Coordinates of C-alpha atoms in Angstrom, one line a residue:
M237 CA 105.8 162.0 130.6
T238 CA 105.5 162.1 134.4
G239 CA 107.5 159.8 136.6
R240 CA 104.4 157.8 137.4
T241 CA 103.5 157.2 133.8
T242 CA 107.0 156.2 133.1
L243 CA 107.0 153.8 136.0
F244 CA 103.8 152.2 134.6
L245 CA 105.5 151.8 131.2
C246 CA 108.4 150.2 132.7
V247 CA 106.3 147.7 134.6
F248 CA 104.5 146.9 131.5
A249 CA 107.8 146.2 129.8
T250 CA 108.7 143.8 132.7
V251 CA 105.4 142.0 132.2
A252 CA 106.1 141.7 128.5
T253 CA 109.4 140.4 129.2
L254 CA 107.8 137.9 131.5
T255 CA 106.0 136.4 128.6
G256 CA 109.1 136.3 126.3
V257 CA 107.6 139.1 124.1
R258 CA 110.2 141.2 122.5
A259 CA 108.4 142.1 119.4
A260 CA 108.1 145.7 118.3
I261 CA 104.8 147.1 119.5
D262 CA 103.6 150.3 118.2
V263 CA 103.1 152.2 121.4
K264 CA 102.3 155.3 119.4
A265 CA 99.0 153.9 118.5
W266 CA 98.1 153.8 122.2
L267 CA 98.8 157.5 122.7
G268 CA 95.4 158.6 121.1
E269 CA 94.9 161.4 118.6
E270 CA 95.4 164.2 121.0
P271 CA 99.2 165.4 121.5
L272 CA 100.7 163.9 124.7
T273 CA 101.4 167.2 126.5
P274 CA 102.1 167.7 130.0
E275 CA 98.7 169.1 130.7
R276 CA 97.0 166.0 129.1
I277 CA 99.2 163.7 131.2
L278 CA 98.1 165.6 134.4
E279 CA 94.4 165.4 133.5
E280 CA 94.6 161.8 132.6
M281 CA 96.5 161.0 135.8
V282 CA 93.9 163.0 137.8
E283 CA 91.0 161.1 136.2
Y284 CA 92.9 157.8 136.8
F285 CA 93.3 158.2 140.6
S286 CA 89.8 159.6 140.9
Q287 CA 88.7 156.0 140.6
R288 CA 87.8 154.0 143.8
D289 CA 90.2 151.2 142.6
P290 CA 92.8 152.6 140.1
H291 CA 94.1 149.9 138.1
G292 CA 95.5 149.3 134.5
I293 CA 97.9 151.6 132.6
P294 CA 97.0 155.2 132.7
V295 CA 97.3 157.8 129.9
L296 CA 97.8 155.1 127.3
K297 CA 94.9 153.4 125.5
V298 CA 96.3 149.9 125.9
P299 CA 94.1 147.4 124.1
E300 CA 93.0 144.1 125.9
P301 CA 94.3 141.8 124.6
I302 CA 97.6 143.1 123.0
E303 CA 98.2 141.5 119.7
A304 CA 101.8 140.9 118.7
P305 CA 101.9 138.9 115.4
D306 CA 105.7 139.1 115.0
R307 CA 108.0 136.1 115.8
V308 CA 109.8 136.5 119.0
T309 CA 112.3 134.1 120.8
A310 CA 112.4 133.4 124.5
S311 CA 115.4 131.3 125.3
Q312 CA 115.0 128.2 122.8
I313 CA 111.4 128.8 122.2
T314 CA 109.9 130.9 119.2
L315 CA 106.5 132.2 119.7
W316 CA 104.2 134.1 117.3
D317 CA 100.6 135.3 116.7
L318 CA 100.6 136.2 120.4
K319 CA 97.6 137.8 122.3
I320 CA 98.4 139.3 125.8
S321 CA 95.9 140.0 128.2
G322 CA 95.5 140.7 132.0
H323 CA 97.5 143.9 132.0
S324 CA 94.5 145.9 132.6
G325 CA 94.5 144.5 136.2
L326 CA 97.8 146.2 136.9
R327 CA 98.0 148.0 140.3
L328 CA 100.7 150.3 141.8
E329 CA 100.6 148.9 145.4
Y330 CA 103.3 150.7 147.2
I331 CA 106.2 153.1 147.0
N332 CA 108.6 154.0 149.6
V333 CA 111.4 156.6 148.9
N334 CA 113.9 157.3 151.6
L335 CA 115.3 160.8 150.8
T336 CA 118.0 160.7 153.1
T337 CA 119.6 157.5 152.0
F338 CA 118.4 157.8 148.5
T339 CA 116.9 154.4 148.3
G340 CA 113.4 153.5 147.0
V341 CA 111.1 150.4 146.7
V342 CA 108.2 150.0 144.4
R343 CA 105.7 147.3 144.3
I344 CA 103.2 146.4 141.7
S345 CA 100.8 143.7 141.3
V346 CA 99.0 141.9 138.5
P347 CA 96.2 139.5 139.3
K348 CA 96.8 137.5 136.1
I349 CA 98.7 137.6 132.7
N350 CA 97.6 135.3 129.9
V351 CA 99.5 134.6 126.7
L352 CA 98.0 132.8 123.9
G353 CA 99.7 132.0 120.5
Q354 CA 101.8 129.6 118.4
Y355 CA 105.1 128.1 119.4
E356 CA 108.2 126.1 118.2
W357 CA 110.6 124.5 120.4
P358 CA 113.6 122.7 118.9
G359 CA 115.2 119.8 120.9
W360 CA 118.0 117.3 120.6
W361 CA 115.9 114.5 119.1
S362 CA 112.6 116.3 118.0
T363 CA 110.9 119.7 117.7
S364 CA 107.8 120.5 119.6
A365 CA 105.3 122.9 118.0
G366 CA 101.6 123.7 118.3
S367 CA 99.4 126.3 120.3
A368 CA 100.7 127.7 123.5
N369 CA 98.6 129.0 126.4
I370 CA 100.6 130.5 129.4
T371 CA 99.0 131.9 132.4
V372 CA 100.8 133.4 135.4
T373 CA 98.6 134.3 138.5
D374 CA 99.0 136.9 141.4
I375 CA 102.2 138.3 140.0
Q376 CA 104.1 140.6 142.4
V377 CA 106.9 142.8 141.1
A378 CA 109.3 144.8 143.4
L379 CA 111.9 147.2 142.1
N380 CA 114.6 148.2 144.6
L381 CA 116.5 151.4 143.6
Q382 CA 119.7 152.9 144.9
L383 CA 120.3 156.4 143.7
G384 CA 123.6 158.4 144.0
I385 CA 125.4 161.4 142.6
N386 CA 128.0 160.9 139.8
T387 CA 131.2 163.0 139.4
K388 CA 129.3 165.6 137.4
G389 CA 126.9 166.1 140.3
L390 CA 124.0 164.5 138.4
L391 CA 121.5 162.3 140.1
I392 CA 121.8 158.7 138.7
V393 CA 120.4 155.3 139.4
D394 CA 123.3 153.6 141.0
G395 CA 121.8 150.1 141.5
L396 CA 118.5 148.6 140.4
Q397 CA 117.1 145.1 141.4
I398 CA 113.9 143.6 140.1
T399 CA 112.2 140.5 142.1
L400 CA 109.5 138.8 140.6
N401 CA 107.2 136.4 142.5
Y402 CA 104.0 134.6 141.5
E403 CA 101.3 132.4 142.9
D404 CA 100.9 129.9 140.0
L405 CA 102.4 129.3 136.5
I406 CA 100.2 127.2 134.3
L407 CA 101.7 126.1 131.1
G408 CA 99.8 124.6 128.2
F409 CA 101.8 123.6 125.1
E410 CA 100.3 121.3 122.5
G411 CA 102.5 118.8 120.6
L412 CA 105.2 118.7 123.3
A413 CA 108.0 116.2 122.8
G414 CA 109.0 114.1 125.6
E415 CA 112.2 116.0 126.6
H416 CA 110.2 119.3 126.6
A417 CA 107.2 117.8 128.5
L418 CA 109.6 117.0 131.4
L419 CA 110.7 120.6 131.6
V420 CA 107.3 122.0 131.4
G421 CA 106.0 119.6 134.1
A422 CA 108.5 121.3 136.5
A423 CA 106.9 124.8 136.3
D424 CA 109.2 126.3 138.8
T425 CA 112.3 125.0 137.0
F426 CA 110.8 126.4 133.8
F427 CA 110.5 129.7 135.4
S428 CA 113.8 129.9 137.0
T429 CA 115.8 128.6 134.0
I430 CA 114.0 130.4 131.2
I431 CA 111.7 133.2 132.2
Q432 CA 113.5 134.6 135.4
P433 CA 116.9 135.0 133.6
L434 CA 115.2 137.1 130.8
I435 CA 113.8 139.6 133.3
V436 CA 116.7 139.9 135.6
G437 CA 119.2 139.8 132.9
G438 CA 117.6 142.0 130.4
I439 CA 115.1 144.6 131.8
Q440 CA 117.3 145.7 134.9
D441 CA 120.1 147.0 132.5
K442 CA 117.5 148.4 130.0
L443 CA 115.5 150.1 132.8
T444 CA 118.6 151.6 134.4
K445 CA 119.7 153.1 131.2
V446 CA 116.3 154.6 130.4
L447 CA 116.0 156.1 134.0
N448 CA 119.4 157.6 133.9
E449 CA 118.8 159.2 130.5
R450 CA 115.6 160.7 131.9
L451 CA 117.3 162.0 135.0
E452 CA 120.1 163.5 133.0
Q453 CA 117.6 165.3 130.8
R454 CA 115.4 166.7 133.5
L455 CA 118.3 167.6 136.0
K456 CA 121.3 168.3 133.7
D457 CA 121.1 172.0 134.8
K458 CA 120.6 171.3 138.6
P459 CA 123.7 169.4 139.8
F460 CA 124.2 168.3 143.5
P461 CA 127.5 168.2 145.3
N462 CA 128.7 164.6 145.8
S463 CA 130.0 165.4 149.3
I464 CA 126.5 165.5 151.0
S465 CA 123.2 164.0 150.4
P466 CA 120.8 165.8 148.2
V467 CA 118.3 166.3 151.2
D468 CA 121.1 167.9 153.3
Y469 CA 122.2 170.0 150.3
L470 CA 118.6 171.3 149.9
V471 CA 118.4 172.1 153.6
A472 CA 121.6 174.0 153.3
K473 CA 120.2 175.9 150.4
V474 CA 117.2 176.8 152.6
R475 CA 119.7 178.2 155.4
R476 CA 121.5 180.2 152.6
D477 CA 118.3 181.6 151.3
L478 CA 117.1 182.6 154.8
R479 CA 120.4 184.5 155.4
E480 CA 120.2 186.2 152.0
S481 CA 116.6 187.3 152.4
G482 CA 117.3 188.8 155.8
K483 CA 115.3 186.3 157.7
D484 CA 117.9 185.8 160.5
P485 CA 116.9 187.6 162.7
I486 CA 113.2 187.5 161.9
F487 CA 111.1 190.3 163.3
V488 CA 107.5 189.7 164.3
E489 CA 104.7 192.2 164.6
R490 CA 103.4 193.4 168.1
K491 CA 101.3 191.0 170.2
D492 CA 98.5 192.1 172.5
V493 CA 96.9 189.5 174.8
N494 CA 94.1 190.2 177.1
L495 CA 94.0 188.2 180.3
A496 CA 91.3 187.7 183.0
W497 CA 90.4 190.5 185.4
G498 CA 91.3 193.2 182.9
V499 CA 95.0 192.4 182.7
S500 CA 96.5 193.0 179.3
V501 CA 100.0 192.0 178.2
Q502 CA 101.9 193.8 175.3
L503 CA 104.8 192.4 173.5
K504 CA 106.8 194.6 170.8
N505 CA 110.1 194.7 169.0
I506 CA 110.0 191.0 168.9
N507 CA 113.0 189.3 167.1
I508 CA 114.1 185.7 166.7
K509 CA 117.6 184.6 165.8
G510 CA 119.0 181.2 164.9
L511 CA 116.8 180.1 162.1
T512 CA 119.8 179.5 160.0
T513 CA 120.9 176.6 162.2
L514 CA 118.1 174.7 160.5
H515 CA 119.2 171.0 159.9
R516 CA 117.6 167.6 159.4
T517 CA 117.2 165.7 162.5
H518 CA 116.1 162.3 161.3
E519 CA 115.2 160.6 158.0
V520 CA 113.1 162.3 155.4
S521 CA 110.8 159.9 153.5
A522 CA 107.8 159.6 151.2
Q523 CA 105.4 156.6 150.7
F524 CA 102.7 155.9 148.2
I525 CA 100.1 153.7 149.8
D526 CA 96.4 153.2 149.2
N527 CA 96.6 155.9 146.4
A528 CA 97.8 158.5 148.8
L529 CA 101.3 160.1 149.2
F530 CA 102.6 160.2 152.8
V531 CA 105.4 162.4 153.7
T532 CA 107.5 162.6 156.7
I533 CA 109.8 165.5 157.5
Q534 CA 111.8 165.8 160.6
I535 CA 113.9 169.0 161.1
G536 CA 115.2 171.2 164.0
T537 CA 117.4 174.0 164.9
Q538 CA 120.3 174.6 167.3
Q539 CA 120.1 177.4 169.8
L540 CA 117.4 180.0 169.1
K541 CA 117.5 183.4 170.7
A542 CA 114.6 185.8 171.1
G543 CA 113.9 189.2 172.5
A544 CA 111.0 191.4 173.2
D545 CA 109.8 194.4 175.0
W546 CA 107.0 193.7 177.4
S547 CA 104.5 195.7 179.3
I548 CA 101.6 194.7 181.7
S549 CA 98.7 197.0 182.6
A550 CA 95.5 196.5 184.5
S551 CA 92.8 198.7 185.6
L552 CA 93.6 200.8 188.7
M553 CA 97.2 199.8 188.6
P554 CA 100.2 201.6 186.7
A555 CA 101.6 199.9 183.7
V556 CA 104.9 198.2 184.2
G557 CA 107.4 196.8 181.7
G558 CA 111.0 195.8 180.8
H559 CA 112.7 193.7 178.0
L560 CA 113.1 189.9 178.1
D561 CA 115.8 187.9 176.3
V562 CA 114.9 184.3 175.8
E563 CA 117.3 181.4 174.7
V564 CA 115.9 177.9 173.5
E565 CA 118.5 175.2 173.8
S566 CA 116.9 173.4 170.6
L567 CA 113.8 173.1 168.5
S568 CA 112.8 170.0 166.7
V569 CA 109.7 169.6 164.6
T570 CA 108.2 166.3 163.0
V571 CA 105.6 166.8 160.3
M572 CA 103.6 164.1 158.7
A573 CA 101.3 165.0 155.8
K574 CA 99.1 163.3 153.4
Q575 CA 98.4 164.1 149.8
P576 CA 95.6 162.1 148.0
A577 CA 96.7 160.9 144.6
D578 CA 93.6 162.7 143.3
I579 CA 95.3 166.1 143.6
R580 CA 91.9 168.0 143.4
S581 CA 91.7 167.1 147.1
P582 CA 93.9 169.2 149.4
P583 CA 96.7 167.8 151.4
V584 CA 96.1 166.9 155.0
L585 CA 98.3 167.4 158.0
R586 CA 98.3 164.1 159.8
E587 CA 100.5 164.9 162.8
I588 CA 102.8 167.7 164.0
D589 CA 105.2 167.1 166.9
I590 CA 107.3 170.0 168.4
Q591 CA 109.9 169.4 170.9
L592 CA 111.5 172.4 172.8
G593 CA 114.8 172.2 174.7
N594 CA 115.5 174.1 177.9
L595 CA 114.6 177.7 178.0
A596 CA 116.6 180.5 179.8
V597 CA 115.0 183.8 180.3
R598 CA 116.8 187.0 181.4
S599 CA 115.0 190.1 182.1
V600 CA 116.7 193.5 181.5
G601 CA 115.8 195.6 184.7
E602 CA 116.4 195.7 188.4
S603 CA 112.8 196.2 189.6
T604 CA 110.9 193.6 191.6
M605 CA 108.6 193.0 188.7
D606 CA 111.5 192.2 186.4
Y607 CA 112.7 189.6 189.0
L608 CA 109.3 188.2 189.2
V609 CA 108.8 187.9 185.7
E610 CA 112.2 186.3 185.1
L611 CA 111.6 183.9 188.0
M612 CA 108.2 182.9 186.6
V613 CA 109.1 182.5 183.0
N614 CA 112.1 180.4 183.7
L615 CA 110.5 178.2 186.2
L616 CA 107.1 177.4 184.7
P617 CA 107.9 177.0 180.9
N618 CA 110.8 174.5 181.8
T619 CA 108.6 172.7 184.3
F620 CA 105.5 172.4 182.1
R621 CA 106.9 173.0 178.5
N622 CA 105.8 169.5 177.3
I623 CA 102.3 170.1 178.7
I624 CA 102.2 173.7 177.4
M625 CA 103.3 172.2 173.8
D626 CA 100.6 169.5 173.9
K627 CA 98.1 172.4 174.4
I628 CA 99.7 174.6 171.7
E629 CA 100.2 171.9 169.0
P630 CA 96.5 171.4 168.1
K631 CA 96.1 175.2 167.4
I632 CA 99.3 175.1 165.2
H633 CA 97.9 171.9 163.5
Q634 CA 94.5 173.8 163.0
A635 CA 96.2 176.8 161.6
I636 CA 98.3 174.7 159.2
Q637 CA 95.5 172.6 158.0
K638 CA 93.4 175.8 157.2
Q639 CA 96.3 177.0 155.0
F640 CA 96.3 173.4 153.4
N641 CA 92.6 173.6 152.7
G642 CA 93.2 176.6 150.7
L643 CA 95.7 174.9 148.3
D644 CA 94.5 173.9 144.9
I645 CA 97.5 171.5 144.0
H646 CA 95.8 170.8 140.6
R647 CA 95.6 174.5 139.7
I648 CA 99.1 175.2 141.0
I649 CA 100.5 172.5 138.7
L650 CA 98.6 173.7 135.7
T651 CA 99.8 177.3 136.3
K652 CA 103.4 176.2 136.7
L653 CA 103.1 174.1 133.4
A654 CA 101.7 177.2 131.6
E655 CA 104.5 179.3 132.9
R656 CA 107.2 176.8 131.8
R657 CA 105.7 176.7 128.5
Q658 CA 105.4 180.5 128.1
A659 CA 109.2 180.6 129.2
E660 CA 110.1 178.1 126.6
A661 CA 108.2 180.1 124.0
N662 CA 109.9 183.3 125.0
A663 CA 113.4 181.6 124.9
S664 CA 112.9 180.1 121.5
P665 CA 114.2 182.3 118.6

């Protein structure tokens, strides 16, 4: 199953624990008749997030209400013949993952959970028994995750904390004995002494175990070093790939620019060095808000060097030229992008911000034109580089968004799934 589907299942387990239900529920009956393939999960999730207000548990066909006839025990209370409703209103409100510190927060809401059934509650002097009607309104569940790297280099859940808040807890028990009536009358006390310990004490350990099993299964062949953060490790891998693929220096094709009054500028033999100094400058984060994924990436380089042969020509004037060497003190780029949860829609580049350090230009040559070009290029860009970048950024933004518009994320994922299935088929004896 996908991570988001697993998350919804874990939340449902939390809600089930809230009501004290630990009966064995046949989840397989909720899967439907078709096999639960990655392709089916993808299509179900796409359909789920195509709604204006996605709610409920996707992929699974969860009935409303859920019937749990088995006898279950919550603290001293035994319940049976239970009918649980309200889970169809479950909503994924917010996810925030900091990929630098490897921490995450997940928030889910459920407008109301109602449990109907029979109960038995033994006491010191008498036993309470009869019908039960439990309603919890405006439930807010927060999961705080801390990820880490174990000694084997595997990504693990190093800490998990669940916080549960609610607006109102309405408890209706027929046939309550006096000693139990006092406890039920103090709903907050009932919550803190009976329900909250069940959630915090049981579901956290169980959920940690399930998530770590899934992580080990998915990433057992992709260990990380435990000396640096996984994000910095991935950036280091990009630097290595740039070196191994011969992209430092990188060579750019010839550029011809036509200016006013018949003046044309030609740049050729353009090369850029220093891309392998790429590094993370600030935090890298991802947030899921209002059914869209927002990603912020902040990266930069150290000193960049570039060189090019230049020539300027104009009508009725002889062509002049030379060679320029440019050094850029630093380059930093902040990219903020949005991907709708309905992945049939393309990503959107929300913002791109480019910051250039000081520039130094040296012209190889001793002619008056060389000195003039060197003076102009050194003076003007350093004086007006922020203004120049403000003018250039919209064009870069437009070019990147044009590439984004051509992306079919839905089709790309389906293709990758088909390739993986084919690879698995080829690998099997």
